Amino acid sequence: MARGRWLFIVTFLVPPLLLYGVFVVSPYAQAFQISATDWGGLSPEYEFVGLDNFRRLLDDGYFWNALRHNAVLLALLPVVTIVLGLVLASMLNVGGRRDRVGVHGVRGAPVYRIVYFFPQVLSVAVIGVLWKEMYAPNTGVVNGTLRAVGLDGLAKPWLGDPRFAFWCVAVVLLWSNVGFYVVLFSAAMQSLPRDIYEAALLDGAGRVTTLVRVTVPLLWDTIQVAWVYLAILAIDGFAVVQIVSDGGPGYASDVVGLRLYKTAFNESQFGYASAIGVAMFFLTLSVAAAFLRVTRREKVEAG
């Protein structure tokens, strides 16, 4: 039996681990190595510069500008997305009026789920191009709608104005992700006993009270996972920003992921770009670990 077990492990576990090591762990390790060089990306020649690239980060205004934008996304995107996801999921599952069949969602909930989840079937490239066209000054849907309802004065070159470009990108990130978490929270809520919601209603709890006092505590582990994924997205944000605004105008919507990309491929400074990537790695790891530690709670075991 022991021999058969080891054969099974070797056959089905070792190959995936090898693939993971080659295609995931190895690039990470190489990034750490390259971050200590002045490699340009094309020539095989390079010199080790030690920690010079990291010292350069401390004085790089473009990097700190991009990091500031990521910090704003980190503070807002997870919170707004999770709150909207919980509210919409609550309406879809327990937001209807109580009747003879008990607690249920609003009428048409299955259709709403499809509508909310629709952005997830689109690729990031399609979403970026779609919203870029929607923000177009003369032909975009946003300005067209404002003009149609008589609000011509509010029509603006959204992606061409430094005051609004970053927030336009933030809206795209929110729109493209909230539907997934609506479905995620809905699936988690469907596993909860309906008796809990029945009891809350009998005690006179309203929708907001039920959401805050009942749903959120019971879904806390799911909310933790959602926050970590959204935090990672907020620290990255490369694809949407690159397609929608390309960090402009004048670096007004730049993020660290885009700064890394342009440093490597536009400026041919792969060593310095790798240092930015290593900084992102530790930043993401630190944020996730800190959040999980702060929000950790003791699990209550059933008696």
mmCIF file of C-alpha atoms in Angstrom:
data_model
loop_
_atom_site.group_PDB
_atom_site.id
_atom_site.type_symbol
_atom_site.label_atom_id
_atom_site.label_comp_id
_atom_site.label_asym_id
_atom_site.label_seq_id
_atom_site.Cartn_x
_atom_site.Cartn_y
_atom_site.Cartn_z
ATOM 1 C CA MET A 1 0.000 0.000 0.000
ATOM 2 C CA ALA A 2 2.814 2.407 0.898
ATOM 3 C CA ARG A 3 4.520 1.778 -2.425
ATOM 4 C CA GLY A 4 1.280 2.433 -4.294
ATOM 5 C CA ARG A 5 0.748 5.662 -2.364
ATOM 6 C CA TRP A 6 4.201 6.979 -3.196
ATOM 7 C CA LEU A 7 3.724 6.029 -6.842
ATOM 8 C CA PHE A 8 0.478 7.969 -6.857
ATOM 9 C CA ILE A 9 2.176 11.018 -5.303
ATOM 10 C CA VAL A 10 5.067 10.932 -7.736
ATOM 11 C CA THR A 11 2.773 10.488 -10.742
ATOM 12 C CA PHE A 12 0.174 13.154 -9.978
ATOM 13 C CA LEU A 13 1.898 15.637 -7.662
ATOM 14 C CA VAL A 14 5.485 15.991 -8.845
ATOM 15 C CA PRO A 15 4.734 17.106 -12.464
ATOM 16 C CA PRO A 16 2.402 19.961 -11.375
ATOM 17 C CA LEU A 17 4.951 21.059 -8.776
ATOM 18 C CA LEU A 18 7.680 21.069 -11.407
ATOM 19 C CA LEU A 19 5.534 23.148 -13.764
ATOM 20 C CA TYR A 20 4.710 25.552 -10.949
ATOM 21 C CA GLY A 21 8.370 25.857 -10.046
ATOM 22 C CA VAL A 22 9.465 26.516 -13.621
ATOM 23 C CA PHE A 23 6.717 28.944 -14.667
ATOM 24 C CA VAL A 24 5.885 30.693 -11.352
ATOM 25 C CA VAL A 25 8.642 30.390 -8.755
ATOM 26 C CA SER A 26 11.511 30.670 -11.226
ATOM 27 C CA PRO A 27 10.396 34.006 -12.746
ATOM 28 C CA TYR A 28 9.980 35.447 -9.248
ATOM 29 C CA ALA A 29 13.497 34.335 -8.340
ATOM 30 C CA GLN A 30 14.892 35.790 -11.576
ATOM 31 C CA ALA A 31 13.140 39.101 -10.884
ATOM 32 C CA PHE A 32 14.976 39.351 -7.556
ATOM 33 C CA GLN A 33 18.267 38.662 -9.329
ATOM 34 C CA ILE A 34 17.627 41.120 -12.161
ATOM 35 C CA SER A 35 16.594 43.848 -9.686
ATOM 36 C CA ALA A 36 20.223 43.956 -8.514
ATOM 37 C CA THR A 37 21.544 44.641 -12.042
ATOM 38 C CA ASP A 38 21.453 47.400 -14.659
ATOM 39 C CA TRP A 39 20.238 44.995 -17.373
ATOM 40 C CA GLY A 40 18.655 46.743 -20.349
ATOM 41 C CA GLY A 41 16.561 43.813 -21.498
ATOM 42 C CA LEU A 42 18.127 43.197 -24.904
ATOM 43 C CA SER A 43 21.855 42.807 -24.444
ATOM 44 C CA PRO A 44 23.237 39.825 -22.535
ATOM 45 C CA GLU A 45 25.649 42.209 -20.848
ATOM 46 C CA TYR A 46 24.850 43.666 -17.455
ATOM 47 C CA GLU A 47 26.511 44.687 -14.234
ATOM 48 C CA PHE A 48 25.485 44.046 -10.659
ATOM 49 C CA VAL A 49 24.586 47.290 -8.932
ATOM 50 C CA GLY A 50 23.428 45.878 -5.615
ATOM 51 C CA LEU A 51 20.744 47.966 -3.947
ATOM 52 C CA ASP A 52 21.214 51.010 -6.196
ATOM 53 C CA ASN A 53 17.913 50.410 -7.988
ATOM 54 C CA PHE A 54 16.051 50.382 -4.680
ATOM 55 C CA ARG A 55 17.804 53.557 -3.544
ATOM 56 C CA ARG A 56 16.739 55.133 -6.812
ATOM 57 C CA LEU A 57 13.121 54.238 -6.021
ATOM 58 C CA LEU A 58 13.224 56.448 -2.936
ATOM 59 C CA ASP A 59 13.938 59.534 -5.056
ATOM 60 C CA ASP A 60 11.736 58.649 -8.055
ATOM 61 C CA GLY A 61 8.852 61.127 -8.160
ATOM 62 C CA TYR A 62 7.070 59.191 -10.910
ATOM 63 C CA PHE A 63 7.094 56.036 -8.793
ATOM 64 C CA TRP A 64 5.697 57.824 -5.731
ATOM 65 C CA ASN A 65 3.041 59.518 -7.841
ATOM 66 C CA ALA A 66 1.939 56.115 -9.170
ATOM 67 C CA LEU A 67 2.091 54.597 -5.691
ATOM 68 C CA ARG A 68 -0.143 57.375 -4.366
ATOM 69 C CA HIS A 69 -2.777 56.483 -6.949
ATOM 70 C CA ASN A 70 -2.542 52.821 -5.944
ATOM 71 C CA ALA A 71 -2.964 53.838 -2.297
ATOM 72 C CA VAL A 72 -6.193 55.662 -3.135
ATOM 73 C CA LEU A 73 -7.442 52.611 -5.019
ATOM 74 C CA LEU A 74 -6.449 50.400 -2.096
ATOM 75 C CA ALA A 75 -8.436 52.574 0.300
ATOM 76 C CA LEU A 76 -11.559 52.828 -1.859
ATOM 77 C CA LEU A 77 -11.882 49.965 -4.341
ATOM 78 C CA PRO A 78 -12.161 47.010 -1.897
ATOM 79 C CA VAL A 79 -14.529 48.870 0.437
ATOM 80 C CA VAL A 80 -16.879 50.201 -2.249
ATOM 81 C CA THR A 81 -16.881 46.934 -4.208
ATOM 82 C CA ILE A 82 -17.588 44.793 -1.148
ATOM 83 C CA VAL A 83 -20.302 47.121 0.161
ATOM 84 C CA LEU A 84 -22.052 47.208 -3.219
ATOM 85 C CA GLY A 85 -21.617 43.452 -3.618
ATOM 86 C CA LEU A 86 -23.124 42.754 -0.200
ATOM 87 C CA VAL A 87 -26.050 45.141 -0.694
ATOM 88 C CA LEU A 88 -26.926 43.783 -4.133
ATOM 89 C CA ALA A 89 -26.436 40.159 -3.062
ATOM 90 C CA SER A 90 -28.648 40.774 -0.030
ATOM 91 C CA MET A 91 -31.398 42.169 -2.234
ATOM 92 C CA LEU A 92 -31.127 39.223 -4.598
ATOM 93 C CA ASN A 93 -31.361 36.659 -1.793
ATOM 94 C CA VAL A 94 -33.323 38.103 1.111
ATOM 95 C CA GLY A 95 -34.466 41.502 -0.110
ATOM 96 C CA GLY A 96 -37.991 40.516 -1.168
ATOM 97 C CA ARG A 97 -41.052 40.876 0.960
ATOM 98 C CA ARG A 98 -41.723 38.035 3.348
ATOM 99 C CA ASP A 99 -44.735 35.915 2.401
ATOM 100 C CA ARG A 100 -46.004 32.368 2.792
ATOM 101 C CA VAL A 101 -42.874 30.871 1.229
ATOM 102 C CA GLY A 102 -40.651 32.688 3.711
ATOM 103 C CA VAL A 103 -37.687 34.975 3.052
ATOM 104 C CA HIS A 104 -36.637 35.291 -0.577
ATOM 105 C CA GLY A 105 -34.990 37.681 -3.002
ATOM 106 C CA VAL A 106 -36.532 40.459 -5.048
ATOM 107 C CA ARG A 107 -38.616 39.612 -8.072
ATOM 108 C CA GLY A 108 -36.465 38.894 -11.137
ATOM 109 C CA ALA A 109 -33.379 38.005 -9.060
ATOM 110 C CA PRO A 110 -32.075 35.385 -11.580
ATOM 111 C CA VAL A 111 -32.123 38.008 -14.350
ATOM 112 C CA TYR A 112 -30.312 40.530 -12.163
ATOM 113 C CA ARG A 113 -27.611 37.966 -11.403
ATOM 114 C CA ILE A 114 -26.948 37.535 -15.115
ATOM 115 C CA VAL A 115 -26.847 41.313 -15.655
ATOM 116 C CA TYR A 116 -24.463 41.886 -12.750
ATOM 117 C CA PHE A 117 -22.186 39.033 -13.784
ATOM 118 C CA PHE A 118 -22.089 40.043 -17.467
ATOM 119 C CA PRO A 119 -18.836 42.097 -17.242
ATOM 120 C CA GLN A 120 -17.044 38.932 -16.100
ATOM 121 C CA VAL A 121 -17.568 37.259 -19.484
ATOM 122 C CA LEU A 122 -15.717 40.111 -21.194
ATOM 123 C CA SER A 123 -11.940 40.225 -21.372
ATOM 124 C CA VAL A 124 -10.069 43.107 -19.762
ATOM 125 C CA ALA A 125 -9.095 44.342 -23.226
ATOM 126 C CA VAL A 126 -12.730 44.526 -24.341
ATOM 127 C CA ILE A 127 -13.746 46.300 -21.127
ATOM 128 C CA GLY A 128 -10.935 48.828 -21.504
ATOM 129 C CA VAL A 129 -11.713 49.634 -25.145
ATOM 130 C CA LEU A 130 -15.452 49.784 -24.404
ATOM 131 C CA TRP A 131 -15.075 52.328 -21.616
ATOM 132 C CA LYS A 132 -12.470 54.328 -23.493
ATOM 133 C CA GLU A 133 -15.017 54.812 -26.266
ATOM 134 C CA MET A 134 -17.731 55.636 -23.729
ATOM 135 C CA TYR A 135 -15.554 58.429 -22.325
ATOM 136 C CA ALA A 136 -14.796 59.870 -25.795
ATOM 137 C CA PRO A 137 -15.488 63.650 -25.782
ATOM 138 C CA ASN A 138 -17.629 63.883 -28.932
ATOM 139 C CA THR A 139 -18.885 60.380 -29.661
ATOM 140 C CA GLY A 140 -18.921 58.763 -26.214
ATOM 141 C CA VAL A 141 -22.043 57.558 -24.457
ATOM 142 C CA VAL A 142 -21.263 59.485 -21.255
ATOM 143 C CA ASN A 143 -21.219 62.938 -22.862
ATOM 144 C CA GLY A 144 -23.963 61.938 -25.285
ATOM 145 C CA THR A 145 -26.253 61.049 -22.384
ATOM 146 C CA LEU A 146 -25.462 64.300 -20.567
ATOM 147 C CA ARG A 147 -26.270 66.319 -23.668
ATOM 148 C CA ALA A 148 -29.454 64.345 -24.278
ATOM 149 C CA VAL A 149 -30.833 65.263 -20.843
ATOM 150 C CA GLY A 150 -29.864 68.922 -21.140
ATOM 151 C CA LEU A 151 -26.688 68.820 -19.040
ATOM 152 C CA ASP A 152 -24.321 69.998 -21.753
ATOM 153 C CA GLY A 153 -22.286 71.959 -19.229
ATOM 154 C CA LEU A 154 -21.230 68.728 -17.500
ATOM 155 C CA ALA A 155 -19.866 67.151 -20.698
ATOM 156 C CA LYS A 156 -16.073 67.007 -20.499
ATOM 157 C CA PRO A 157 -13.051 65.362 -22.116
ATOM 158 C CA TRP A 158 -13.017 62.911 -19.214
ATOM 159 C CA LEU A 159 -9.798 61.080 -20.014
ATOM 160 C CA GLY A 160 -8.079 64.268 -21.162
ATOM 161 C CA ASP A 161 -8.660 66.175 -17.930
ATOM 162 C CA PRO A 162 -6.148 65.482 -15.106
ATOM 163 C CA ARG A 163 -8.887 66.134 -12.528
ATOM 164 C CA PHE A 164 -11.090 63.299 -13.749
ATOM 165 C CA ALA A 165 -8.891 60.744 -15.569
ATOM 166 C CA PHE A 166 -7.952 58.771 -12.453
ATOM 167 C CA TRP A 167 -11.540 58.631 -11.181
ATOM 168 C CA CYS A 168 -12.755 57.509 -14.608
ATOM 169 C CA VAL A 169 -10.363 54.572 -14.425
ATOM 170 C CA ALA A 170 -11.499 53.817 -10.865
ATOM 171 C CA VAL A 171 -15.107 53.623 -12.078
ATOM 172 C CA VAL A 172 -14.085 51.097 -14.732
ATOM 173 C CA LEU A 173 -12.321 48.939 -12.127
ATOM 174 C CA LEU A 174 -15.401 49.070 -9.902
ATOM 175 C CA TRP A 175 -17.852 48.286 -12.717
ATOM 176 C CA SER A 176 -15.785 45.383 -14.021
ATOM 177 C CA ASN A 177 -15.449 43.669 -10.630
ATOM 178 C CA VAL A 178 -18.540 44.296 -8.531
ATOM 179 C CA GLY A 179 -20.643 41.742 -10.449
ATOM 180 C CA PHE A 180 -18.305 38.900 -9.572
ATOM 181 C CA TYR A 181 -18.586 39.659 -5.861
ATOM 182 C CA VAL A 182 -22.361 39.947 -6.094
ATOM 183 C CA VAL A 183 -22.421 36.363 -7.357
ATOM 184 C CA LEU A 184 -19.784 35.267 -4.824
ATOM 185 C CA PHE A 185 -21.693 36.716 -1.878
ATOM 186 C CA SER A 186 -24.979 35.397 -3.268
ATOM 187 C CA ALA A 187 -23.575 31.873 -3.383
ATOM 188 C CA ALA A 188 -22.328 32.229 0.193
ATOM 189 C CA MET A 189 -25.676 33.579 1.393
ATOM 190 C CA GLN A 190 -27.578 30.716 -0.187
ATOM 191 C CA SER A 191 -25.709 28.327 2.097
ATOM 192 C CA LEU A 192 -26.943 30.156 5.198
ATOM 193 C CA PRO A 193 -30.023 28.791 7.010
ATOM 194 C CA ARG A 194 -33.144 30.793 6.146
ATOM 195 C CA ASP A 195 -34.271 30.379 9.753
ATOM 196 C CA ILE A 196 -31.753 33.022 10.792
ATOM 197 C CA TYR A 197 -33.326 35.619 8.512
ATOM 198 C CA GLU A 198 -36.817 34.558 9.560
ATOM 199 C CA ALA A 199 -35.865 35.091 13.200
ATOM 200 C CA ALA A 200 -34.342 38.497 12.419
ATOM 201 C CA LEU A 201 -37.538 39.609 10.685
ATOM 202 C CA LEU A 202 -39.696 38.362 13.554
ATOM 203 C CA ASP A 203 -37.533 40.442 15.912
ATOM 204 C CA GLY A 204 -38.276 43.517 13.800
ATOM 205 C CA ALA A 205 -34.869 43.886 12.139
ATOM 206 C CA GLY A 206 -34.868 45.926 8.940
ATOM 207 C CA ARG A 207 -32.849 45.231 5.811
ATOM 208 C CA VAL A 208 -29.868 47.335 6.866
ATOM 209 C CA THR A 209 -29.789 45.878 10.368
ATOM 210 C CA THR A 210 -30.065 42.344 8.992
ATOM 211 C CA LEU A 211 -27.225 43.006 6.573
ATOM 212 C CA VAL A 212 -24.908 44.498 9.213
ATOM 213 C CA ARG A 213 -25.778 42.300 12.187
ATOM 214 C CA VAL A 214 -26.523 38.973 10.490
ATOM 215 C CA THR A 215 -25.135 38.692 6.955
ATOM 216 C CA VAL A 216 -21.741 40.374 7.408
ATOM 217 C CA PRO A 217 -20.691 38.325 10.496
ATOM 218 C CA LEU A 218 -21.752 35.065 8.869
ATOM 219 C CA LEU A 219 -19.943 35.878 5.614
ATOM 220 C CA TRP A 220 -16.833 37.325 7.258
ATOM 221 C CA ASP A 221 -14.440 34.672 5.910
ATOM 222 C CA THR A 222 -15.741 35.240 2.366
ATOM 223 C CA ILE A 223 -15.424 39.003 2.814
ATOM 224 C CA GLN A 224 -11.804 38.566 3.939
ATOM 225 C CA VAL A 225 -10.957 36.618 0.784
ATOM 226 C CA ALA A 226 -12.751 39.198 -1.368
ATOM 227 C CA TRP A 227 -10.837 42.053 0.251
ATOM 228 C CA VAL A 228 -7.463 40.382 -0.334
ATOM 229 C CA TYR A 229 -8.211 39.805 -4.031
ATOM 230 C CA LEU A 230 -9.452 43.373 -4.458
ATOM 231 C CA ALA A 231 -6.418 44.735 -2.617
ATOM 232 C CA ILE A 232 -4.152 42.883 -5.035
ATOM 233 C CA LEU A 233 -6.151 44.340 -7.935
ATOM 234 C CA ALA A 234 -5.870 47.845 -6.453
ATOM 235 C CA ILE A 235 -2.097 47.552 -6.047
ATOM 236 C CA ASP A 236 -1.795 46.334 -9.650
ATOM 237 C CA GLY A 237 -4.530 47.831 -11.857
ATOM 238 C CA PHE A 238 -2.172 47.704 -14.854
ATOM 239 C CA ALA A 239 -4.368 46.333 -17.636
ATOM 240 C CA VAL A 240 -7.358 48.630 -17.246
ATOM 241 C CA VAL A 241 -5.240 51.747 -16.714
ATOM 242 C CA GLN A 242 -2.987 50.964 -19.668
ATOM 243 C CA ILE A 243 -5.907 50.479 -22.059
ATOM 244 C CA VAL A 244 -8.235 53.227 -20.852
ATOM 245 C CA SER A 245 -5.891 56.134 -20.099
ATOM 246 C CA ASP A 246 -2.301 54.871 -20.480
ATOM 247 C CA GLY A 247 -1.522 56.676 -17.244
ATOM 248 C CA GLY A 248 -2.304 60.102 -18.645
ATOM 249 C CA PRO A 249 -2.766 62.897 -19.021
ATOM 250 C CA GLY A 250 0.534 63.935 -17.506
ATOM 251 C CA TYR A 251 0.753 60.859 -15.249
ATOM 252 C CA ALA A 252 -2.573 61.842 -13.625
ATOM 253 C CA SER A 253 -3.814 58.234 -13.656
ATOM 254 C CA ASP A 254 -0.489 56.394 -13.518
ATOM 255 C CA VAL A 255 -0.171 53.282 -11.316
ATOM 256 C CA VAL A 256 2.809 51.219 -10.212
ATOM 257 C CA GLY A 257 2.078 48.336 -12.585
ATOM 258 C CA LEU A 258 2.026 50.668 -15.583
ATOM 259 C CA ARG A 259 5.175 52.440 -14.337
ATOM 260 C CA LEU A 260 6.930 49.052 -14.201
ATOM 261 C CA TYR A 261 5.792 48.200 -17.739
ATOM 262 C CA LYS A 262 6.898 51.503 -19.250
ATOM 263 C CA THR A 263 10.201 51.462 -17.402
ATOM 264 C CA ALA A 264 10.980 48.034 -18.828
ATOM 265 C CA PHE A 265 9.621 48.190 -22.370
ATOM 266 C CA ASN A 266 9.637 51.905 -23.206
ATOM 267 C CA GLU A 267 12.840 52.904 -21.405
ATOM 268 C CA SER A 268 14.657 49.527 -21.629
ATOM 269 C CA GLN A 269 15.561 49.548 -17.937
ATOM 270 C CA PHE A 270 14.676 46.003 -16.971
ATOM 271 C CA GLY A 271 16.848 46.043 -13.879
ATOM 272 C CA TYR A 272 15.108 49.077 -12.437
ATOM 273 C CA ALA A 273 11.704 47.735 -13.526
ATOM 274 C CA SER A 274 12.437 44.488 -11.686
ATOM 275 C CA ALA A 275 13.181 46.524 -8.569
ATOM 276 C CA ILE A 276 9.740 48.107 -8.904
ATOM 277 C CA GLY A 277 8.277 44.608 -9.259
ATOM 278 C CA VAL A 278 10.058 43.394 -6.129
ATOM 279 C CA ALA A 279 8.748 46.431 -4.232
ATOM 280 C CA MET A 280 5.219 45.606 -5.452
ATOM 281 C CA PHE A 281 5.663 42.004 -4.334
ATOM 282 C CA PHE A 282 6.547 42.949 -0.778
ATOM 283 C CA LEU A 283 3.910 45.663 -0.663
ATOM 284 C CA THR A 284 1.170 43.275 -1.773
ATOM 285 C CA LEU A 285 2.334 40.578 0.621
ATOM 286 C CA SER A 286 2.498 43.031 3.524
ATOM 287 C CA VAL A 287 -0.950 44.501 2.869
ATOM 288 C CA ALA A 288 -2.586 41.071 2.597
ATOM 289 C CA ALA A 289 -0.842 39.714 5.704
ATOM 290 C CA ALA A 290 -1.641 42.833 7.747
ATOM 291 C CA PHE A 291 -5.315 42.767 6.793
ATOM 292 C CA LEU A 292 -5.710 39.078 7.563
ATOM 293 C CA ARG A 293 -4.041 39.574 10.935
ATOM 294 C CA VAL A 294 -6.100 42.624 11.878
ATOM 295 C CA THR A 295 -9.398 41.040 10.846
ATOM 296 C CA ARG A 296 -8.636 37.614 12.286
ATOM 297 C CA ARG A 297 -11.185 36.329 14.769
ATOM 298 C CA GLU A 298 -11.692 33.185 16.732
ATOM 299 C CA LYS A 299 -13.969 30.626 15.139
ATOM 300 C CA VAL A 300 -16.882 29.412 17.183
ATOM 301 C CA GLU A 301 -17.080 25.660 17.245
ATOM 302 C CA ALA A 302 -20.476 24.023 17.259
ATOM 303 C CA GLY A 303 -21.168 22.253 20.536
#
